[in-house]
Short mmCIF file of C-alpha atoms in Angstrom, two decimals:
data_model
loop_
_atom_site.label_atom_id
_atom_site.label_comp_id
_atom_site.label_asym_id
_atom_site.label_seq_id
_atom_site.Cartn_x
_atom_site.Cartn_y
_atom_site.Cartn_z
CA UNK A 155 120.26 -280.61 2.83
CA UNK A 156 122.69 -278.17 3.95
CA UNK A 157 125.68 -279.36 5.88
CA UNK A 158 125.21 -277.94 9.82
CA UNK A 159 128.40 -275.60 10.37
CA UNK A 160 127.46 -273.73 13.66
CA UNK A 161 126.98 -275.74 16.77
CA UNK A 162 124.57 -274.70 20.15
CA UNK A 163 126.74 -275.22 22.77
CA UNK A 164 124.71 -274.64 26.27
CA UNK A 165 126.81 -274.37 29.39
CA UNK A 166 125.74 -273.96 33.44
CA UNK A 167 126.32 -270.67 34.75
CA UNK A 168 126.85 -267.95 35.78
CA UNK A 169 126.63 -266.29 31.94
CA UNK A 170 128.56 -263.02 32.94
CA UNK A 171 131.06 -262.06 30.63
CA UNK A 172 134.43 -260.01 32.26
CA UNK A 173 135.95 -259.53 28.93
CA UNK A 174 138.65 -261.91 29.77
CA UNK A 175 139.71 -265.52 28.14
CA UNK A 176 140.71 -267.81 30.05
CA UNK A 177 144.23 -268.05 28.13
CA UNK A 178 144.52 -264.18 28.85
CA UNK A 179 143.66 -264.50 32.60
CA UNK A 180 146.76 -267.39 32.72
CA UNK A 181 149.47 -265.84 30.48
CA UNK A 182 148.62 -262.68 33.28
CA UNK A 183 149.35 -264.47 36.11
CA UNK A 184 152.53 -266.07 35.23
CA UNK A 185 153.71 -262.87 34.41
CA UNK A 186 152.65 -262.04 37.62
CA UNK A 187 155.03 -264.83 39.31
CA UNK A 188 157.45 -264.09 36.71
CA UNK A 189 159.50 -261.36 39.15
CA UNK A 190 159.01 -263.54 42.62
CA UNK A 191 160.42 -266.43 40.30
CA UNK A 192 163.58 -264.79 39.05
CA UNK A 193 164.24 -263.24 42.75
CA UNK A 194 164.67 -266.52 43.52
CA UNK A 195 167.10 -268.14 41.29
CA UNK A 196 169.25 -264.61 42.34
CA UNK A 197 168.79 -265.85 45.72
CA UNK A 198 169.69 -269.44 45.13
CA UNK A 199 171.37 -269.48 42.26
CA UNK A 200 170.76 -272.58 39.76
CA UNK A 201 169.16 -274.89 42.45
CA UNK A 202 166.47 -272.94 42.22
CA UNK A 203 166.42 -272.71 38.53
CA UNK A 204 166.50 -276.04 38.30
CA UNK A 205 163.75 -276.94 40.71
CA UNK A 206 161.39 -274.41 38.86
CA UNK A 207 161.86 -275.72 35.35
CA UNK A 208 161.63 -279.59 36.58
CA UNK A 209 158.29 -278.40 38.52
CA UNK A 210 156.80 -276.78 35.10
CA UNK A 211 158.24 -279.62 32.90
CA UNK A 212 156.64 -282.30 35.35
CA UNK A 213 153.33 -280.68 35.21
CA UNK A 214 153.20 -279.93 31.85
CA UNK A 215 154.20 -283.59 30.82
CA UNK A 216 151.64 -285.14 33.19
CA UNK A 217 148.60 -283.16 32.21
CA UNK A 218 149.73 -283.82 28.58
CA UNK A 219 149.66 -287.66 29.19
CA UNK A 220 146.56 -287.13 31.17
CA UNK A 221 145.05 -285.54 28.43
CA UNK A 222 146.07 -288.58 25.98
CA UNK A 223 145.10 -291.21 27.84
CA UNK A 224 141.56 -289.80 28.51
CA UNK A 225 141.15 -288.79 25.31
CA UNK A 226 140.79 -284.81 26.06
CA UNK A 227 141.61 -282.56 23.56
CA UNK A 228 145.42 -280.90 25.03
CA UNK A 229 145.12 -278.08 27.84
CA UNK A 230 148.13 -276.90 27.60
CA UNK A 231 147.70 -273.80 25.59
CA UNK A 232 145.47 -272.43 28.00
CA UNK A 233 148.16 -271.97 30.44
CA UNK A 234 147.00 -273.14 33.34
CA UNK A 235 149.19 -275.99 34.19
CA UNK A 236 152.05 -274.16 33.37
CA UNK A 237 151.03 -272.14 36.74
CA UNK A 238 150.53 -274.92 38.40
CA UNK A 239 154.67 -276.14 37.91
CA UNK A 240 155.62 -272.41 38.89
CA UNK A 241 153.52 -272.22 41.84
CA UNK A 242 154.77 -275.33 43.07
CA UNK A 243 158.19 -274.95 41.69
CA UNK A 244 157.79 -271.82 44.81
CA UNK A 245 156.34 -273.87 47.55
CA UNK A 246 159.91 -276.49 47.54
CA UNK A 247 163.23 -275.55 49.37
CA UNK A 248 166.11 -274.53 46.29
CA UNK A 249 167.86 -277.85 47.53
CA UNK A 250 165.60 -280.36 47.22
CA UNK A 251 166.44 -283.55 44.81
CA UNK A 252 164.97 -283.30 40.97
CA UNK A 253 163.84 -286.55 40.91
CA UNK A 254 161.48 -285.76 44.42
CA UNK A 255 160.30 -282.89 42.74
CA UNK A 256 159.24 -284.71 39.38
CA UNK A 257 157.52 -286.86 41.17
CA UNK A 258 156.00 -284.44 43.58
CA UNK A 259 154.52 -282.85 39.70
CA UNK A 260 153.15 -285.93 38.21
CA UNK A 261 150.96 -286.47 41.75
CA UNK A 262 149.48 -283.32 41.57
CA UNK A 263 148.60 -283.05 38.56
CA UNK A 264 147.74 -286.51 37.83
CA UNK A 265 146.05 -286.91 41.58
CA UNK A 266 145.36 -283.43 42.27
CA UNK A 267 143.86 -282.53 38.93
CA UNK A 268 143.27 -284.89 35.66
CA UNK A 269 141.45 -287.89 37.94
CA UNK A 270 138.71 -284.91 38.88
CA UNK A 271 138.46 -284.34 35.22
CA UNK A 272 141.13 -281.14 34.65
CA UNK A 273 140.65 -277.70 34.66
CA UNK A 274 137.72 -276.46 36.62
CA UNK A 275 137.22 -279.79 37.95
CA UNK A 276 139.41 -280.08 40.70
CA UNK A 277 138.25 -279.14 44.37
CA UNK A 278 141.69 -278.48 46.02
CA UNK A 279 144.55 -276.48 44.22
CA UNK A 280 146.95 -279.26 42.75
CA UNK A 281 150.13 -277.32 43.76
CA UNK A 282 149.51 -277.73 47.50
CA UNK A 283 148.26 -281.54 46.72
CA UNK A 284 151.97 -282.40 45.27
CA UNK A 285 153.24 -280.46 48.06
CA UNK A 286 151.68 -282.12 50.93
CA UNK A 287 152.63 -285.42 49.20
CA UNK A 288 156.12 -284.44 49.49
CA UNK A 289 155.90 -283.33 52.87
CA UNK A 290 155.05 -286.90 53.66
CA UNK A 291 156.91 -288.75 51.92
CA UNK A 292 159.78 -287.06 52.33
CA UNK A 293 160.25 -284.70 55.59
CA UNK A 294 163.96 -284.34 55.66
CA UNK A 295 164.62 -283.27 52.49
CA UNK A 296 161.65 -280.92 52.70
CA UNK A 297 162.45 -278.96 55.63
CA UNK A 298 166.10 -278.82 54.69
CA UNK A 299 167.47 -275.19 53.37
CA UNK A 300 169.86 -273.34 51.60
CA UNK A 301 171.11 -269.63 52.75
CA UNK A 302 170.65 -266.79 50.29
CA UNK A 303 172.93 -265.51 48.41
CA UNK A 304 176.11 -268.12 49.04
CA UNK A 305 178.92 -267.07 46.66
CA UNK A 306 179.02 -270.46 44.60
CA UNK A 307 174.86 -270.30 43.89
CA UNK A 308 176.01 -269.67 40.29
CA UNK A 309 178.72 -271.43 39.94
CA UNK A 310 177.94 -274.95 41.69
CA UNK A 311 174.94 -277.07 43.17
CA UNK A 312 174.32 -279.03 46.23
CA UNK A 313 175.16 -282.20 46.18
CA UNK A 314 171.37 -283.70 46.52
CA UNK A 315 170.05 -281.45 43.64
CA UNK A 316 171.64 -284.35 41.17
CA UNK A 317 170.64 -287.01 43.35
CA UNK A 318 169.88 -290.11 41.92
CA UNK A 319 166.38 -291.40 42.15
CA UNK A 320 165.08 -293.51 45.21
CA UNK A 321 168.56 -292.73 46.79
CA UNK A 322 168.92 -290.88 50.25
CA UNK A 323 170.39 -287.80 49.70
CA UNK A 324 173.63 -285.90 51.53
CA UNK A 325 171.57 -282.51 53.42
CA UNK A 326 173.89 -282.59 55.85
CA UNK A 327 176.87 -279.64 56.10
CA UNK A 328 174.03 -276.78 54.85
CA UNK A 329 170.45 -277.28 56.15
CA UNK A 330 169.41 -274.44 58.18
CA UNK A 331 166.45 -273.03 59.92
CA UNK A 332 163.71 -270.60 58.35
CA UNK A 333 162.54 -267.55 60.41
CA UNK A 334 159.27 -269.20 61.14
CA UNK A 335 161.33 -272.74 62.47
CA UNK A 336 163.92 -270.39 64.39
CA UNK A 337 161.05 -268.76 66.75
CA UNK A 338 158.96 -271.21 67.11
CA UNK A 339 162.06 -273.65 68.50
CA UNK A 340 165.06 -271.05 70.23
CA UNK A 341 162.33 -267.93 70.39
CA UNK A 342 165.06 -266.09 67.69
CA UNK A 343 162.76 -263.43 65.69
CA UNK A 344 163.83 -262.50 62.12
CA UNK A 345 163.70 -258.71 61.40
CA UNK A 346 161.05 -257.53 59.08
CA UNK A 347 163.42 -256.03 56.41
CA UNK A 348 165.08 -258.86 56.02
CA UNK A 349 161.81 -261.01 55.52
CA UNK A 350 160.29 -258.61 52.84
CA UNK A 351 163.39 -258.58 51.08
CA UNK A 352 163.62 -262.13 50.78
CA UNK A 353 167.31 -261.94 52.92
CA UNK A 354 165.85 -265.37 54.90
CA UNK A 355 166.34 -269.23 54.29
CA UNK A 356 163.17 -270.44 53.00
CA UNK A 357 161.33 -272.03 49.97
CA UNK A 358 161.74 -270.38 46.90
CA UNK A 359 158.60 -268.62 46.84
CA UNK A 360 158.84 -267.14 50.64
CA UNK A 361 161.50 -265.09 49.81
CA UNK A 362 159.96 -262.16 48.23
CA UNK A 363 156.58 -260.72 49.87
CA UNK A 364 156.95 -257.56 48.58
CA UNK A 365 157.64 -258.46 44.83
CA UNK A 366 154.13 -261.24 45.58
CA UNK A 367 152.38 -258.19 47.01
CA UNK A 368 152.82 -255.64 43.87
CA UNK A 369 151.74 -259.42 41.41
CA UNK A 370 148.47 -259.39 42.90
CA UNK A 371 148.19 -255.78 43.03
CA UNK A 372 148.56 -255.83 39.40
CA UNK A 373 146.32 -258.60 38.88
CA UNK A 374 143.66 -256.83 41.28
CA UNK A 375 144.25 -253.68 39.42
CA UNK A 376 143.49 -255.58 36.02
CA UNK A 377 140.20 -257.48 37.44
CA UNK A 378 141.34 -261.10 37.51
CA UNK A 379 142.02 -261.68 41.02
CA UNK A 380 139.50 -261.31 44.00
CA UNK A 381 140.91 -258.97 46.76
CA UNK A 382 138.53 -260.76 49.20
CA UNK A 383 139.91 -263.51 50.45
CA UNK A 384 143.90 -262.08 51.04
CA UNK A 385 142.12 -259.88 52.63
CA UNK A 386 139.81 -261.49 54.88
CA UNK A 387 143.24 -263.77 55.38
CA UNK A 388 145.65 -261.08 56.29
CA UNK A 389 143.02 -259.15 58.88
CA UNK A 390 142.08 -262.38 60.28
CA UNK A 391 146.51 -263.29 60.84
CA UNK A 392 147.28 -259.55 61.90
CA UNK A 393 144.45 -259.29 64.31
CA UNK A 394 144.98 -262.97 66.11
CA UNK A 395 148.36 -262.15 66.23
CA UNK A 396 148.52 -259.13 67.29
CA UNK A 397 146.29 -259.82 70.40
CA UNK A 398 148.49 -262.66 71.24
CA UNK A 399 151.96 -260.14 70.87
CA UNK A 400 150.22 -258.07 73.48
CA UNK A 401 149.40 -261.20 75.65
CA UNK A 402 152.86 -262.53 75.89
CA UNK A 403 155.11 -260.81 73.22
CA UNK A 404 158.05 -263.62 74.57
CA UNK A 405 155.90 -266.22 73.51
CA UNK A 406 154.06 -264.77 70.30
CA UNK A 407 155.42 -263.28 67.46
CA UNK A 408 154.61 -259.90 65.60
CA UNK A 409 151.33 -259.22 63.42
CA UNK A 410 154.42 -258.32 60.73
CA UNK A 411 156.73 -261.21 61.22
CA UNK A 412 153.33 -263.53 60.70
CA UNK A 413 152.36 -261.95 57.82
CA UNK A 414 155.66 -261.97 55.83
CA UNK A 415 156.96 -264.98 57.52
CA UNK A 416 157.27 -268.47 55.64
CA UNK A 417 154.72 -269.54 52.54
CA UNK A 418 152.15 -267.11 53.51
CA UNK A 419 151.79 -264.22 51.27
CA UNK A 420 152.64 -267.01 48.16
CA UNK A 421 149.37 -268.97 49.57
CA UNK A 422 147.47 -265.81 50.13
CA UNK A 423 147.96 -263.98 46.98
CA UNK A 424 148.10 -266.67 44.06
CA UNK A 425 146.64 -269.78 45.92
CA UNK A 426 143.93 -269.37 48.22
CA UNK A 427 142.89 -267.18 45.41
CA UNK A 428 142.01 -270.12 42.74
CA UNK A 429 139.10 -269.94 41.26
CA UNK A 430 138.14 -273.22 40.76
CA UNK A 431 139.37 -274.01 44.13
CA UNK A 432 137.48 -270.88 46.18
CA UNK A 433 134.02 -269.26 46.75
CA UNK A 434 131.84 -267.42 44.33
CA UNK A 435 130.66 -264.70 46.41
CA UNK A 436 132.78 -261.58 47.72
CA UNK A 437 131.17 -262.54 51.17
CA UNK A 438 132.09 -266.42 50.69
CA UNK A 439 135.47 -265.14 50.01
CA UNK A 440 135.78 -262.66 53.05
CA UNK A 441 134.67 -265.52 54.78
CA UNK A 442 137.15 -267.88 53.49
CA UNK A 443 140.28 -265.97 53.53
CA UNK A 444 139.58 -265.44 57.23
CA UNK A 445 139.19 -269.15 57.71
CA UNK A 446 142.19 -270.02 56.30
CA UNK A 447 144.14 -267.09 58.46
CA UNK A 448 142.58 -268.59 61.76
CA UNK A 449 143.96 -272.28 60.60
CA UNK A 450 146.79 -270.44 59.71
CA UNK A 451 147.57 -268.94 63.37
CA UNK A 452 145.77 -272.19 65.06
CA UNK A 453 148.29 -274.52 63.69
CA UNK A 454 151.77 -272.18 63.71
CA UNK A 455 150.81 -270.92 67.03
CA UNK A 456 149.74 -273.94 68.82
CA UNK A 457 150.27 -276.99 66.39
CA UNK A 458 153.70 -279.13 66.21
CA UNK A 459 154.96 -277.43 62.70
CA UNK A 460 156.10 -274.00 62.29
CA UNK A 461 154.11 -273.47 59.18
CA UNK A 462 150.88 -273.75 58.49
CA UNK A 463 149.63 -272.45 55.62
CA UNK A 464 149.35 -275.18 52.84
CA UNK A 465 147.39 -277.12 55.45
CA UNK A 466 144.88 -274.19 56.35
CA UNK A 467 144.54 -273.51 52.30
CA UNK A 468 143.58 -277.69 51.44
CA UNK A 469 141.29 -277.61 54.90
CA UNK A 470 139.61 -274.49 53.18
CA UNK A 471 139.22 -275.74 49.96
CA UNK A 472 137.26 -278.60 51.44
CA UNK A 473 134.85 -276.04 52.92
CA UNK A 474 134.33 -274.03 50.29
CA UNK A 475 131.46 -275.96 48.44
CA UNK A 476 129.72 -275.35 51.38
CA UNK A 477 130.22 -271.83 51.94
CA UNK A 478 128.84 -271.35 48.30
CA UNK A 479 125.83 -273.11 49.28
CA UNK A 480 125.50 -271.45 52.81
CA UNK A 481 126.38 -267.85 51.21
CA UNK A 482 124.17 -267.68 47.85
CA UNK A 483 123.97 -264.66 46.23
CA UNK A 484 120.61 -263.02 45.71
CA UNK A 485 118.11 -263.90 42.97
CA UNK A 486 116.95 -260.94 41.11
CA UNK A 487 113.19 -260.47 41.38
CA UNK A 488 112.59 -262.20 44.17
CA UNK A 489 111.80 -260.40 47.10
CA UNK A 490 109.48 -258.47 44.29
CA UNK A 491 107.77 -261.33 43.59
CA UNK A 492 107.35 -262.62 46.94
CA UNK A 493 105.90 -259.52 48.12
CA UNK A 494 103.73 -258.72 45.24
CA UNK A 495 102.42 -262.06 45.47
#
């Protein structure tokens, strides 16, 4: 009998092929985060260097135990954890402690990802799960910042960057506020040139909206991101907020200095735009963008934090297996069917 060499191997749908691998849809998006990145480290210097590459080697270490100990085949080739580190490497201020953000990787991938059974499993985006953990667990160090562009970025590091682990790290003599802190708290608005161009204390990845803008472009341009749900998000932020300028414009900032304030073109481009982690449907997605730009304004508007966006993006990944199954997309045939009897 001849030995079987070719194996059936049935999966659920949908069955539409875009012509892209998975691998090839990963490698595109880190090259996508690969400008934002290095306009970073030129900001911060090697704070931020270092932060990125012990996010990625955090992640990538975790999901490679993960992998071993559940005795998966390894994911890393595919590339998709290796966005995970960079995108979280971008949510954490250039100052914070190694040793917080190691841990901060091994949580969300190992909570936020490999217990739900890895990629395509996982119903919030694991980069927001490590950085909520942090936010918890450590507040000070999280909302402490760095200014751009200081004239020893390259040439020295804060003193908590080397911190050793499970110690309390020196922040004072260089914390600072960001834009979205310094008007929500002394009513001080940032200009809007100085927010696109990344001239603003901040996490790493909150400094460049522009460069974040012309990534998803690309990828938009090149069919592997959905346009939907930034945009649902952004009309939903400029609208709210632009009603609310005309209000009281004392008491509520500018559509622009919303939109390219803090983490919010980072969460609107590359993570409220996961796909494992977002609607199906371009409706679903309209409809989910918007939601997460109304949590957005709800909680920096009226809510004790000045930020809201990695909270509005893990509220709306929550709702999005419902939005799927409120918003289905239309079965071929049937009205045909129905009315033909």
């Amino acid at each position: 009998m001849a030995d079987v060499t070719k194996i059936l191997e049935i999966r659920t749908s949908p069955h539409v092929l875009s012509g892209h691998r998975v691998e090839t849809i990963m490698f595109s998006v880190v090259l996508a985060l690969l400008p934002t990145a290095a306009w970073a480290v030129w900001c911060f210097g090697l704070s931020a260097l270092l932060v990125l590459g012990t996010a990625v080697l955090s992640c990538l270490l975790t999901e490679r135990l993960a992998c071993a100990l559940s005795g998966r085949a390894s994911s890393l080739g595919d590339g998709s954890v290796a966005i995970t580190g960079l995108l979280y490497g971008l949510t954490l201020p250039p100052g914070l402690p190694l040793w917080m953000v190691a841990v901060g990787g091994v949580i969300g991938v190992g909570m936020g990802k490999a217990l739900f059974g890895g990629l395509g499993a996982n119903p919030f985006n694991p980069a927001l799960v490590a950085r909520a953990f942090l936010q918890a667990a450590f507040p000070v160090a999280m909302t402490s910042w760095l200014p751009p562009f200081n004239g020893e970025r390259f040439a020295s590091l804060p003193g908590s960057t080397l911190a050793a682990p499970f110690s309390r790290p020196v922040l004072d003599g260089w914390s600072g506020a960001t834009p979205l802190a310094g008007f929500k708290f002394s009513g001080e608005l940032t200009g809007l040139g100085d927010l696109a161009t990344g001239a603003v204390a901040g996490s790493l990845g909150e400094t460049s909206g522009v460069l974040i803008l012309l990534g998803g472009a690309w990828l938009v341009a090149r069919n592997m991101m959905s346009w939907w749900i930034p945009a649902g998000l952004f009309a939903v932020v400029a609208s709210a907020s632009a009603v609310l300028h005309a209000v009281a414009p004392e008491a509520y900032a500018p559509p622009g200095f919303m939109l390219f304030s803090g983490g919010l073109m980072l969460g609107a481009v590359f993570m409220a735009t996961d796909m494992v982690a977002s609607p199906m449907t371009g409706a679903g997605c309209l409809l989910y963008g918007g939601l997460i730009g109304a949590l957005v304004v709800v909680i920096r508007v009226w809510g004790g934090m000045p930020e809201g966006v990695m909270y509005a993006i893990l509220l709306a990944n929550a709702v999005s297996p419902h939005i799927d199954r409120w918003i289905r997309p239309r079965v071929f045939g049937q009205a045909a069917t129905e009315g033909g009897g």
